[in-house]
XYZ file of C-alpha atoms in Angstrom:
720
model
C 9.256 10.384 -20.884
C 6.791 9.973 -18.046
C 4.416 13.136 -17.760
C 3.566 13.854 -14.209
C -0.448 13.168 -13.416
C -2.313 16.320 -13.659
C -4.699 16.727 -10.675
C -8.000 18.236 -11.547
C -8.676 20.442 -8.392
C -12.487 20.079 -7.335
C -14.576 22.954 -7.894
C -14.615 25.706 -5.441
C -17.693 26.131 -2.958
C -20.164 28.411 -4.038
C -20.256 31.400 -1.761
C -23.417 33.431 -2.789
C -23.543 36.542 -0.722
C -22.302 38.151 2.789
C -24.265 35.838 4.987
C -22.822 32.746 2.964
C -19.279 34.170 3.301
C -19.645 34.578 7.113
C -21.025 31.241 7.389
C -17.986 29.862 5.044
C -15.326 31.337 7.248
C -16.828 30.255 10.461
C -17.022 26.735 9.289
C -13.782 26.992 7.786
C -12.108 28.002 10.955
C -13.799 25.712 13.197
C -12.564 23.158 10.825
C -8.947 24.179 10.623
C -8.787 24.709 14.484
C -9.961 20.985 15.082
C -7.752 19.813 12.330
C -4.326 21.383 13.466
C -5.242 20.488 17.104
C -6.210 16.942 17.048
C -6.629 15.992 13.358
C -10.384 15.584 14.109
C -11.889 17.932 11.545
C -15.592 17.700 10.478
C -14.337 18.403 6.891
C -11.989 16.126 4.939
C -9.044 17.627 3.195
C -10.935 17.906 -0.210
C -14.006 19.611 1.243
C -12.056 22.026 3.261
C -9.771 23.193 0.442
C -12.862 23.484 -1.927
C -14.425 25.850 0.942
C -11.339 27.987 0.984
C -10.993 28.428 -2.683
C -14.820 29.586 -2.401
C -14.060 31.982 0.194
C -11.140 33.340 -1.549
C -12.964 33.599 -4.838
C -15.862 36.049 -2.859
C -13.239 38.050 -1.334
C -11.561 38.771 -4.628
C -15.026 40.054 -5.775
C -15.699 41.742 -2.777
C -12.492 43.073 -1.138
C -14.144 45.425 0.919
C -15.938 42.697 2.823
C -13.134 40.422 3.593
C -13.025 39.008 7.443
C -10.145 39.840 9.739
C -10.750 35.764 10.484
C -10.301 34.765 6.946
C -8.283 31.697 6.741
C -7.172 32.673 3.011
C -3.583 33.665 3.279
C -2.717 32.461 6.495
C -0.700 29.392 8.122
C -2.760 26.879 9.360
C -5.999 28.723 8.207
C -5.221 31.341 11.431
C -7.064 28.740 13.455
C -4.146 28.216 15.908
C -1.632 29.593 17.640
C 1.224 28.982 20.404
C 3.354 30.470 23.163
C 6.772 29.149 21.987
C 8.025 31.937 19.494
C 9.957 30.121 16.498
C 13.310 31.475 15.671
C 12.416 31.995 11.758
C 8.752 31.658 10.864
C 7.544 28.207 10.186
C 5.734 28.873 7.161
C 3.308 26.660 4.645
C 3.374 25.865 1.132
C 1.819 26.989 -2.004
C 0.093 24.562 -4.042
C 0.104 23.787 -7.922
C -2.347 21.062 -9.557
C -0.916 20.003 -12.989
C 2.179 20.309 -15.021
C 1.301 23.543 -16.759
C 1.020 25.150 -13.239
C 4.541 23.761 -12.284
C 5.924 25.050 -15.301
C 4.663 28.608 -14.600
C 5.564 28.610 -10.921
C 9.424 27.385 -12.102
C 9.242 30.402 -14.339
C 8.157 32.926 -11.479
C 10.751 31.358 -9.241
C 13.431 32.373 -12.133
C 12.103 35.794 -12.794
C 12.444 36.351 -8.985
C 16.034 35.252 -8.969
C 16.915 37.044 -12.358
C 18.449 33.849 -13.401
C 17.915 30.419 -14.449
C 17.440 28.185 -11.342
C 19.823 25.071 -12.320
C 18.963 22.494 -9.649
C 15.755 21.645 -8.001
C 15.101 19.392 -5.138
C 12.139 17.024 -5.890
C 10.904 14.970 -2.493
C 7.410 13.488 -1.406
C 5.117 15.634 1.001
C 4.838 13.551 3.982
C 0.992 13.892 5.399
C 1.928 14.432 9.151
C 2.132 17.300 11.493
C 5.103 19.628 11.083
C 7.224 20.217 14.225
C 10.564 21.882 15.312
C 12.892 19.634 17.148
C 15.770 21.613 18.731
C 18.983 20.260 20.118
C 21.357 21.895 22.204
C 24.905 20.216 22.158
C 23.535 17.212 20.621
C 20.660 16.690 23.236
C 17.235 16.954 22.076
C 15.717 19.437 24.499
C 12.305 20.841 23.013
C 9.683 19.881 20.615
C 7.376 22.691 19.223
C 4.389 22.630 16.704
C 4.136 24.814 13.702
C 1.297 26.748 15.337
C 0.449 29.878 13.628
C 4.186 30.096 11.891
C 5.412 32.666 14.269
C 4.885 30.521 17.736
C 3.882 27.075 18.271
C 2.770 24.500 21.184
C 5.690 22.970 23.286
C 4.932 19.219 23.031
C 8.241 18.422 24.201
C 6.610 15.514 26.689
C 6.576 13.584 23.432
C 10.456 13.133 23.392
C 11.239 9.688 23.425
C 8.207 8.083 21.656
C 9.008 9.643 18.168
C 11.251 7.029 16.040
C 13.494 8.557 13.669
C 14.152 11.360 16.283
C 16.910 10.490 18.445
C 17.397 12.060 21.691
C 21.066 12.362 20.969
C 22.418 13.486 17.757
C 26.085 11.508 16.742
C 27.599 15.007 17.104
C 27.058 17.694 20.175
C 25.799 19.996 17.630
C 23.306 23.064 18.380
C 20.464 23.304 15.835
C 16.889 22.906 14.817
C 15.529 20.420 12.766
C 12.112 20.626 11.051
C 10.026 17.722 9.793
C 6.635 15.882 9.919
C 5.729 13.702 12.671
C 3.519 10.829 11.300
C 1.987 7.417 11.860
C 3.059 4.654 9.396
C 0.330 2.324 8.499
C 1.575 -0.423 11.254
C 2.084 2.170 13.725
C -1.291 3.548 12.907
C -2.929 -0.163 13.448
C -0.998 -0.548 16.686
C -2.031 2.748 18.250
C -5.891 2.001 17.076
C -5.453 -1.389 18.936
C -3.811 0.263 22.078
C -6.621 2.964 22.045
C -9.553 0.984 21.501
C -8.036 -1.679 24.252
C -8.268 1.120 26.708
C -11.764 2.162 25.946
C -11.206 5.180 23.673
C -12.483 5.390 20.074
C -10.216 4.622 17.396
C -8.467 7.247 15.477
C -10.121 8.122 12.066
C -6.871 8.283 10.106
C -3.006 8.184 10.428
C -2.825 11.974 10.553
C -5.389 12.073 13.393
C -3.550 9.642 15.282
C -0.171 11.662 15.015
C -1.929 14.949 16.178
C -3.855 13.514 18.798
C -0.565 11.273 19.987
C 1.874 13.942 19.986
C -0.431 16.541 22.095
C -1.422 13.560 24.591
C -0.353 13.759 28.430
C -0.411 11.250 31.434
C -1.932 8.526 29.233
C -2.136 5.022 30.307
C -0.154 3.786 27.544
C 1.872 5.203 24.621
C 2.003 4.826 20.717
C 5.069 5.059 18.382
C 5.111 7.679 15.872
C 7.806 8.419 13.213
C 9.572 11.571 12.274
C 11.080 12.440 9.014
C 13.179 15.728 8.793
C 12.702 18.230 5.834
C 14.913 21.336 6.709
C 17.680 22.500 9.302
C 18.656 25.932 10.644
C 21.198 27.784 13.006
C 20.331 28.658 16.565
C 21.631 31.602 18.330
C 24.133 28.880 20.275
C 24.868 26.781 16.742
C 28.547 28.458 16.504
C 29.991 30.291 13.648
C 31.096 27.234 11.599
C 27.443 25.241 11.677
C 25.630 28.633 11.370
C 27.601 29.111 8.059
C 27.584 25.800 6.802
C 23.745 25.876 7.253
C 23.410 29.308 5.635
C 25.756 28.307 2.421
C 24.881 24.704 2.015
C 22.406 23.770 -0.616
C 19.351 22.228 0.832
C 20.431 18.667 -0.606
C 23.724 19.155 1.301
C 21.827 20.211 4.756
C 19.611 16.910 4.466
C 22.766 14.524 4.092
C 24.250 16.472 6.927
C 21.044 15.648 9.138
C 20.765 12.099 8.196
C 24.495 11.783 9.128
C 23.452 13.142 12.625
C 21.292 10.018 12.871
C 17.917 11.792 12.165
C 15.444 9.938 9.747
C 14.873 11.983 6.209
C 13.179 10.971 3.207
C 16.505 9.678 1.976
C 15.806 6.498 3.707
C 12.337 5.948 2.305
C 11.534 4.246 -1.497
C 10.517 7.702 -2.818
C 14.066 9.515 -1.820
C 14.482 13.006 -2.765
C 16.442 13.773 -6.053
C 17.987 17.092 -7.312
C 17.023 17.639 -10.856
C 17.477 20.546 -13.188
C 14.839 20.212 -16.241
C 11.426 20.725 -15.762
C 10.798 17.542 -17.818
C 12.880 15.761 -15.227
C 10.867 17.233 -12.238
C 7.658 16.220 -13.927
C 8.940 12.566 -14.456
C 9.797 12.290 -11.017
C 6.642 13.616 -9.683
C 4.970 10.538 -11.806
C 7.142 8.334 -10.493
C 6.824 9.116 -6.978
C 2.908 9.143 -7.398
C 3.083 5.893 -8.962
C 4.896 4.652 -5.679
C 2.408 6.134 -3.624
C -0.105 2.933 -3.028
C 3.089 0.829 -1.706
C 4.432 3.222 0.730
C 3.949 2.588 4.392
C 2.941 5.999 5.183
C 0.907 8.873 3.740
C 1.746 11.219 1.286
C -0.473 13.988 -0.434
C 1.896 15.466 -3.018
C 5.545 16.407 -3.975
C 7.554 19.013 -2.647
C 10.027 21.092 -5.272
C 12.262 23.450 -4.045
C 14.964 25.567 -5.361
C 18.145 23.507 -3.880
C 20.683 26.524 -3.697
C 20.782 28.609 -0.853
C 21.637 31.822 -3.118
C 18.429 30.939 -5.102
C 16.266 30.815 -1.905
C 17.540 34.063 -0.597
C 17.046 35.713 -3.917
C 13.368 34.275 -4.684
C 12.569 35.173 -0.916
C 9.183 34.331 1.319
C 5.611 35.908 1.562
C 3.994 36.007 4.919
C 2.483 32.289 4.691
C 4.807 30.389 2.176
C 8.175 30.712 0.704
C 8.500 31.541 -2.927
C 11.242 29.077 -3.719
C 9.192 26.084 -2.795
C 5.722 24.796 -3.631
C 3.791 21.389 -3.076
C 2.434 19.539 -6.368
C -0.969 18.148 -4.861
C -1.957 14.446 -5.584
C -5.449 13.316 -5.856
C -7.064 13.236 -2.407
C -6.994 9.247 -1.336
C -9.557 9.646 1.938
C -12.645 11.265 2.218
C -15.483 11.205 4.674
C -18.962 9.517 3.868
C -21.217 7.693 5.572
C -21.633 3.879 6.416
C -25.197 2.913 5.023
C -24.796 -0.583 6.018
C -22.769 -4.150 5.684
C -23.356 -6.970 3.591
C -21.998 -10.349 4.195
C -20.385 -12.434 1.224
C -19.294 -15.936 1.101
C -15.942 -16.994 -0.534
C -14.662 -19.823 -2.326
C -13.406 -21.380 0.808
C -16.745 -20.467 2.642
C -15.085 -17.717 4.537
C -17.793 -15.121 5.475
C -16.296 -11.604 4.372
C -18.121 -8.152 5.299
C -18.088 -5.618 2.833
C -19.349 -1.981 3.744
C -22.002 -0.030 1.697
C -21.367 3.463 1.405
C -22.992 6.534 0.482
C -21.228 7.214 -2.932
C -18.114 9.471 -2.602
C -15.724 10.253 -5.386
C -11.956 9.250 -4.136
C -9.068 9.814 -6.749
C -11.074 10.182 -9.713
C -13.482 7.047 -9.298
C -17.049 6.990 -7.408
C -16.769 4.522 -4.364
C -19.797 2.873 -3.035
C -18.177 0.021 -1.414
C -15.022 -0.590 0.822
C -13.593 -3.732 2.497
C -13.929 -4.600 6.139
C -11.716 -7.564 6.979
C -13.750 -9.642 9.701
C -16.428 -9.281 12.294
C -13.586 -8.724 15.160
C -12.335 -5.696 13.248
C -15.633 -4.402 13.122
C -16.091 -4.623 16.951
C -12.395 -3.394 17.288
C -13.260 -0.060 15.180
C -16.634 0.272 16.851
C -18.092 1.044 13.497
C -21.808 1.402 13.481
C -24.417 1.969 10.710
C -25.063 5.539 10.061
C -21.135 6.461 11.022
C -19.870 9.108 9.136
C -16.318 7.140 8.487
C -13.190 7.965 6.776
C -12.640 6.238 3.587
C -9.229 5.616 2.137
C -8.129 4.689 -1.262
C -4.592 4.631 -2.778
C -4.200 3.677 -6.636
C -5.792 0.511 -7.447
C -6.056 -0.783 -3.884
C -9.612 -1.591 -3.240
C -10.926 1.032 -0.547
C -11.156 0.578 2.690
C -12.425 2.172 5.942
C -9.899 3.876 8.378
C -12.380 4.275 11.291
C -15.650 6.308 12.088
C -15.151 9.874 12.566
C -16.730 9.567 16.369
C -16.921 13.016 16.837
C -19.625 13.497 14.487
C -21.742 10.962 15.689
C -25.442 12.192 16.434
C -26.547 8.985 18.553
C -28.970 7.722 16.036
C -25.981 5.396 14.605
C -27.194 1.477 15.385
C -24.585 -1.259 15.756
C -23.856 -3.859 12.943
C -25.812 -6.813 13.070
C -23.910 -9.759 12.563
C -25.442 -12.819 10.444
C -26.467 -15.833 12.827
C -26.324 -18.256 9.758
C -24.456 -18.524 6.634
C -26.041 -15.600 4.120
C -25.330 -18.173 1.559
C -27.094 -21.299 2.590
C -28.474 -21.111 5.857
C -25.871 -23.502 7.507
C -24.028 -22.801 10.801
C -20.927 -20.303 10.984
C -17.711 -21.721 12.390
C -16.935 -18.546 14.806
C -13.824 -20.134 16.335
C -11.509 -18.015 14.315
C -11.387 -14.165 13.384
C -12.554 -14.922 10.181
C -16.015 -16.593 10.074
C -16.655 -19.512 7.941
C -19.751 -21.527 6.919
C -19.497 -24.762 8.284
C -20.071 -26.428 5.014
C -16.898 -25.089 3.603
C -16.129 -24.871 0.002
C -19.555 -26.700 -0.704
C -21.357 -23.671 0.225
C -20.470 -21.644 -2.746
C -19.322 -23.743 -5.637
C -19.401 -21.148 -8.446
C -16.603 -19.167 -6.607
C -14.685 -21.967 -6.164
C -15.035 -23.398 -9.905
C -14.690 -19.765 -11.131
C -11.167 -19.248 -8.997
C -9.896 -22.640 -10.088
C -10.404 -21.629 -13.725
C -8.776 -18.317 -13.588
C -5.967 -16.850 -15.178
C -3.160 -17.594 -12.494
C -4.272 -21.077 -11.910
C -5.807 -23.413 -14.659
C -6.563 -20.631 -16.878
C -9.296 -22.121 -18.751
C -10.644 -19.677 -21.497
C -13.885 -19.418 -22.233
C -14.999 -20.265 -18.708
C -16.201 -17.047 -17.195
C -18.525 -16.769 -14.069
C -21.360 -16.386 -16.186
C -20.645 -19.956 -17.752
C -19.658 -21.382 -14.551
C -22.950 -20.606 -13.081
C -24.814 -22.105 -16.106
C -22.877 -25.507 -15.270
C -23.584 -25.393 -11.589
C -27.609 -24.548 -12.043
C -27.502 -27.565 -14.597
C -26.510 -29.760 -12.119
C -23.113 -30.657 -14.134
C -20.516 -29.304 -12.029
C -20.052 -29.501 -8.230
C -16.408 -28.489 -7.985
C -13.976 -28.051 -10.603
C -13.078 -31.842 -11.097
C -16.725 -32.186 -12.834
C -15.225 -29.972 -15.616
C -13.102 -32.479 -17.064
C -16.146 -34.941 -17.320
C -18.057 -32.687 -19.215
C -19.295 -34.223 -22.630
C -19.806 -32.360 -26.042
C -23.491 -33.384 -25.777
C -23.702 -31.646 -22.558
C -22.241 -28.523 -23.578
C -24.119 -28.252 -26.590
C -27.539 -28.627 -24.448
C -26.617 -25.036 -22.775
C -27.963 -21.987 -23.876
C -26.054 -19.845 -26.009
C -23.348 -22.977 -26.439
C -22.892 -23.622 -30.158
C -20.616 -25.951 -31.540
C -17.574 -23.701 -32.133
C -17.790 -22.291 -28.392
C -18.179 -25.828 -27.110
C -15.216 -27.363 -29.032
C -13.090 -24.579 -27.993
C -14.041 -25.210 -24.192
C -13.375 -28.686 -24.478
C -9.931 -28.168 -26.176
C -9.519 -25.451 -23.304
C -10.152 -28.392 -20.564
C -7.569 -30.722 -22.280
C -5.086 -27.939 -22.039
C -5.822 -27.213 -18.601
C -5.150 -31.191 -17.515
C -1.563 -30.478 -18.473
C -0.831 -27.740 -16.392
C 2.239 -28.232 -13.985
C 1.406 -29.199 -10.444
C 1.912 -25.666 -9.006
C -0.928 -24.409 -11.224
C -3.164 -27.503 -10.111
C -2.383 -27.055 -6.346
C -3.178 -23.212 -6.630
C -6.494 -24.098 -8.006
C -7.274 -26.177 -5.109
C -7.596 -22.833 -3.135
C -5.689 -24.173 0.138
C -6.059 -21.385 2.688
C -2.816 -19.685 3.629
C -1.094 -20.476 0.000
C -1.569 -18.573 -3.388
C 0.282 -18.467 -6.595
C 3.850 -18.248 -5.072
C 3.326 -20.421 -2.529
C 1.886 -23.151 -4.483
C 5.002 -22.874 -7.055
C 7.441 -23.258 -3.885
C 5.235 -26.345 -2.517
C 5.229 -27.835 -5.946
C 8.862 -27.487 -6.482
C 9.654 -28.903 -3.050
C 7.500 -32.057 -3.360
C 7.558 -32.546 -7.021
C 4.276 -34.603 -6.987
C 0.789 -34.171 -5.427
C 1.336 -37.710 -3.715
C 4.543 -36.308 -1.924
C 2.571 -33.423 -1.047
C -0.378 -35.165 0.439
C 1.924 -37.190 2.474
C 3.732 -34.860 3.965
C 3.071 -33.868 7.544
C 3.328 -29.885 9.633
C 7.028 -30.870 10.169
C 7.911 -31.872 6.393
C 5.982 -28.575 5.186
C 7.780 -26.344 7.382
C 10.886 -27.034 4.865
C 9.412 -25.012 2.445
C 10.429 -21.291 2.213
C 7.708 -19.035 4.075
C 5.695 -21.913 5.773
C 5.788 -21.410 9.464
C 4.049 -24.230 11.869
C 0.767 -22.435 12.018
C 0.360 -22.664 8.459
C 1.843 -25.877 7.838
C -0.824 -27.266 10.330
C -3.729 -25.444 8.100
C -2.327 -26.865 4.697
C -2.176 -30.481 6.414
C -5.687 -29.768 7.465
C -6.944 -28.381 4.270
C -5.302 -31.166 2.253
C -6.919 -33.640 4.139
C -10.247 -32.248 3.725
C -9.571 -31.888 -0.273
C -8.644 -35.691 -0.663
C -11.907 -36.738 -2.520
C -11.224 -33.862 -4.765
C -7.821 -34.315 -5.415
C -8.653 -38.245 -6.028
C -11.163 -37.067 -8.535
C -8.764 -34.647 -10.475
C -6.402 -37.602 -10.638
C -9.014 -40.125 -12.166
C -9.763 -37.254 -14.791
C -6.343 -37.614 -15.729
C -5.102 -34.042 -14.628
C -1.354 -33.757 -14.389
C -0.388 -34.058 -10.461
C 3.749 -33.502 -11.377
C 5.949 -30.232 -11.414
C 8.302 -30.176 -14.550
C 11.715 -30.216 -13.945
C 11.537 -31.013 -9.925
C 12.685 -34.475 -8.796
C 12.046 -35.649 -5.730
C 15.033 -37.414 -4.247
C 14.183 -39.068 -1.089
C 15.935 -38.915 2.411
C 19.683 -38.321 3.067
C 21.086 -39.804 5.986
C 23.326 -37.249 8.223
C 26.737 -38.650 6.808
C 25.681 -37.904 3.155
C 24.613 -41.476 2.473
C 21.307 -42.604 1.407
C 18.716 -43.262 3.837
C 16.430 -46.297 4.422
C 14.961 -46.055 1.318
C 18.208 -45.900 -0.832
C 17.465 -48.782 -2.585
C 14.238 -46.625 -4.681
C 15.185 -45.197 -7.798
C 15.686 -41.752 -7.893
C 12.636 -39.823 -8.481
C 10.640 -42.307 -6.462
C 8.673 -41.374 -3.166
C 11.198 -41.681 0.059
C 10.428 -39.790 3.238
C 7.751 -37.247 2.836
C 9.686 -34.606 4.234
C 12.930 -34.841 2.070
C 13.111 -31.970 -0.049
C 12.749 -32.160 -4.108
C 15.631 -31.746 -6.532
C 14.821 -29.456 -8.879
C 16.253 -26.814 -11.800
C 16.521 -24.206 -9.136
C 19.740 -26.119 -8.041
C 21.261 -25.789 -11.166
C 19.767 -22.805 -13.286
C 21.364 -19.748 -14.357
C 19.479 -17.911 -11.461
C 20.385 -20.383 -8.681
C 20.988 -18.089 -5.373
C 19.619 -15.159 -6.857
C 16.916 -13.072 -5.585
C 15.312 -11.276 -8.638
C 12.952 -8.490 -8.776
C 10.941 -7.236 -11.805
C 9.630 -3.723 -12.446
C 8.254 -2.004 -15.385
C 6.955 -2.899 -18.670
C 8.581 -5.975 -20.170
C 9.265 -6.311 -23.941
C 10.427 -8.657 -26.435
C 10.030 -12.165 -25.508
C 8.883 -11.257 -22.111
C 6.098 -8.551 -23.319
C 2.877 -11.124 -22.816
C 4.220 -12.684 -19.737
C 2.171 -11.930 -16.495
C 4.060 -10.638 -13.558
C 3.055 -14.067 -12.157
C 4.551 -15.832 -14.804
C 7.676 -13.804 -14.990
C 8.209 -14.677 -10.939
C 7.386 -18.496 -12.081
C 10.232 -17.932 -14.636
C 12.498 -16.584 -12.144
C 11.550 -19.967 -9.945
C 12.315 -22.351 -12.470
C 15.368 -20.856 -13.621
C 16.706 -21.578 -10.029
C 16.074 -17.712 -8.508
C 13.753 -16.541 -5.755
C 11.457 -13.906 -6.796
C 10.555 -10.815 -4.466
C 8.637 -7.814 -4.860
C 10.861 -5.284 -3.119
C 14.436 -4.095 -3.794
C 16.691 -4.523 -0.791
C 20.400 -5.271 0.087
C 19.598 -8.739 -0.477
C 18.190 -8.431 -3.974
C 20.876 -9.703 -6.580
C 19.212 -8.663 -9.784
C 16.746 -5.986 -10.950
C 14.841 -6.674 -14.374
C 14.020 -3.429 -15.224
C 11.828 -2.428 -17.925
C 9.791 0.840 -19.149
C 8.872 2.848 -16.474
C 10.739 1.176 -14.131
C 10.626 3.841 -11.652
C 11.452 3.672 -7.866
C 12.806 0.258 -7.638
C 15.258 0.874 -10.095
C 16.381 3.905 -8.345
C 16.783 1.841 -5.166
C 18.726 -0.211 -7.002
C 21.220 2.119 -8.310
C 21.447 3.357 -5.025
C 22.412 -0.009 -3.614
C 24.593 -0.691 -6.377
C 22.296 -3.746 -7.296
C 23.161 -5.490 -10.755
C 20.330 -4.098 -13.115
C 19.167 -6.052 -16.330
C 17.090 -4.964 -19.256
C 14.191 -7.341 -20.487
C 16.098 -8.407 -23.400
C 19.305 -9.380 -21.424
C 17.166 -11.177 -18.763
C 15.696 -13.216 -22.042
C 18.833 -14.219 -22.888
C 19.870 -15.331 -19.335
C 16.967 -17.895 -19.138
C 16.570 -18.450 -22.633
C 16.477 -22.305 -22.000
C 13.185 -21.819 -19.483
C 11.220 -19.568 -21.393
C 9.361 -22.538 -23.115
C 8.422 -24.084 -20.075
C 6.686 -21.052 -18.501
C 2.909 -21.506 -18.646
């Protein structure tokens, strides 16, 4: 069984005396006001939560000193209000942080109901702004924010800008649908591009963007947001039948009805709600949603667990701030505010000059973050990043941290523009600034160590014993200028290096001999052609069968390869022309330049007969644009799209995910990373998670690792 991740809550802020308490209450109230009004809080979520817990601890010890404006126990921290009354209070949720707290909470619900709760709904907690959408006879008439829970702000001017919230339902129903308005990652990027394009500062994060955009009026531009419903309730004019249904149906039934009306719900996401009966199953589902979090196209900050049946909800009741039948299982914070100390400029294996943000160390999701990725100089300019800025840093799972945007309202005036390099920081040569990603004019020659280390990597030539430290030795000794030189190394040369004994030398030479025999797809990947990677290299190699056919292909011929468009094709042709001397040296060194199982057939005329080069033996070179005949045309997975998820076992246990994808393609299939209606087969190992759920919903065929291994048995030995 997969257990749910325990979240260690950060220590509460220390509130030592009455003066510190008064200051903490004022700070928390200001932060909550800004957070719920525009999303522009001076505190990130973690800092705000710690401050409120410190206030609560002080109040528990000094109940006579509790301030009437304290945020503790109030919806939205008591910092906001509105002028549109809610038909039913729009409450917040209490939080739990561990499996033990979750078990205690479910037990408390059952004590209140006086009976076991047999059905729980488990669903993602979307990180957006709560709103109530009121429909009259199927027409969206009003949008109201949560406010203080009893009344909210009218934001009906935003109707028509929110995906998933139709202006007309599929039925002429009168009801209120509650949910979250948020920005997906793609919508957030588009919103910031529009905002900065009109002279504004970028939003710090998607929630900030949704809050600001929802309230914006009379703006020169509009940005799209997305709605996901999580509840529905009757209005005075709903009619007896619908009122009865909404009052009697289970929560899961209500949400299915809402989805049928044409409104987005979490059921359409990769982490769709489930109804479960056992606490152990709830914890397992929590772990699955948490694992899926990094790949979601929108933010979540927890998982919501609700008693599903209407009678259980009624029996458990609600408090003044939160219902007693629902709780939020909080996940670790994935974004924090810290200071941008500077920008480093690093040169990659192809000469690309990549900026990296240097940050004041901050703990995010259990690890200390000191660096964050920055895409390119144009991205720095667009985001208006400045040295000394307070910035929102985002991290999810194992993804490299990145800066969302500066927190512009926290600027003091002391921030300085980021200084861009005028010459290559690696070698001092000129910089090609004609594209968004700047590049040293020397290209690959600028950074031989990175280029050779990449070629020797596991997903390329997989040369065991050739780590970065050894590559540095070889380059510094003048023995290696590019990775073709590796295959000319002698035993005497290697023994002359520091810390290279006879055993390690012989092992490295043996590994180099093995690397010579790698398939063309690996060799092509090792070249580091811009716009290609492991998967694309396999497709190119299998399409053309030999390096010579690839080199003689023009841009039009390359576009016959799945995934290569006109622009990428031109880039590949130009790169191969630049790499021609290196390829010649590799060929001369005896490196394999063919793809096993791929046979280049040559051109075929429109009528089906052979073209001008029909006299060539099968497998010889014909027209550069003709497709290769590969094992894909006859393999057991021919015509199938296959997705792999979970931990493999048996014969597949030692294969990396790249090797699994290679196996699929060798057996005639197409590998994919996500389950959709086009997926033919899901290979599901241990802890398969949300991909298995989606496959089951779609009725996609699912195979265990041993079953799949039997299907492709004839191709396992050729996978490297």
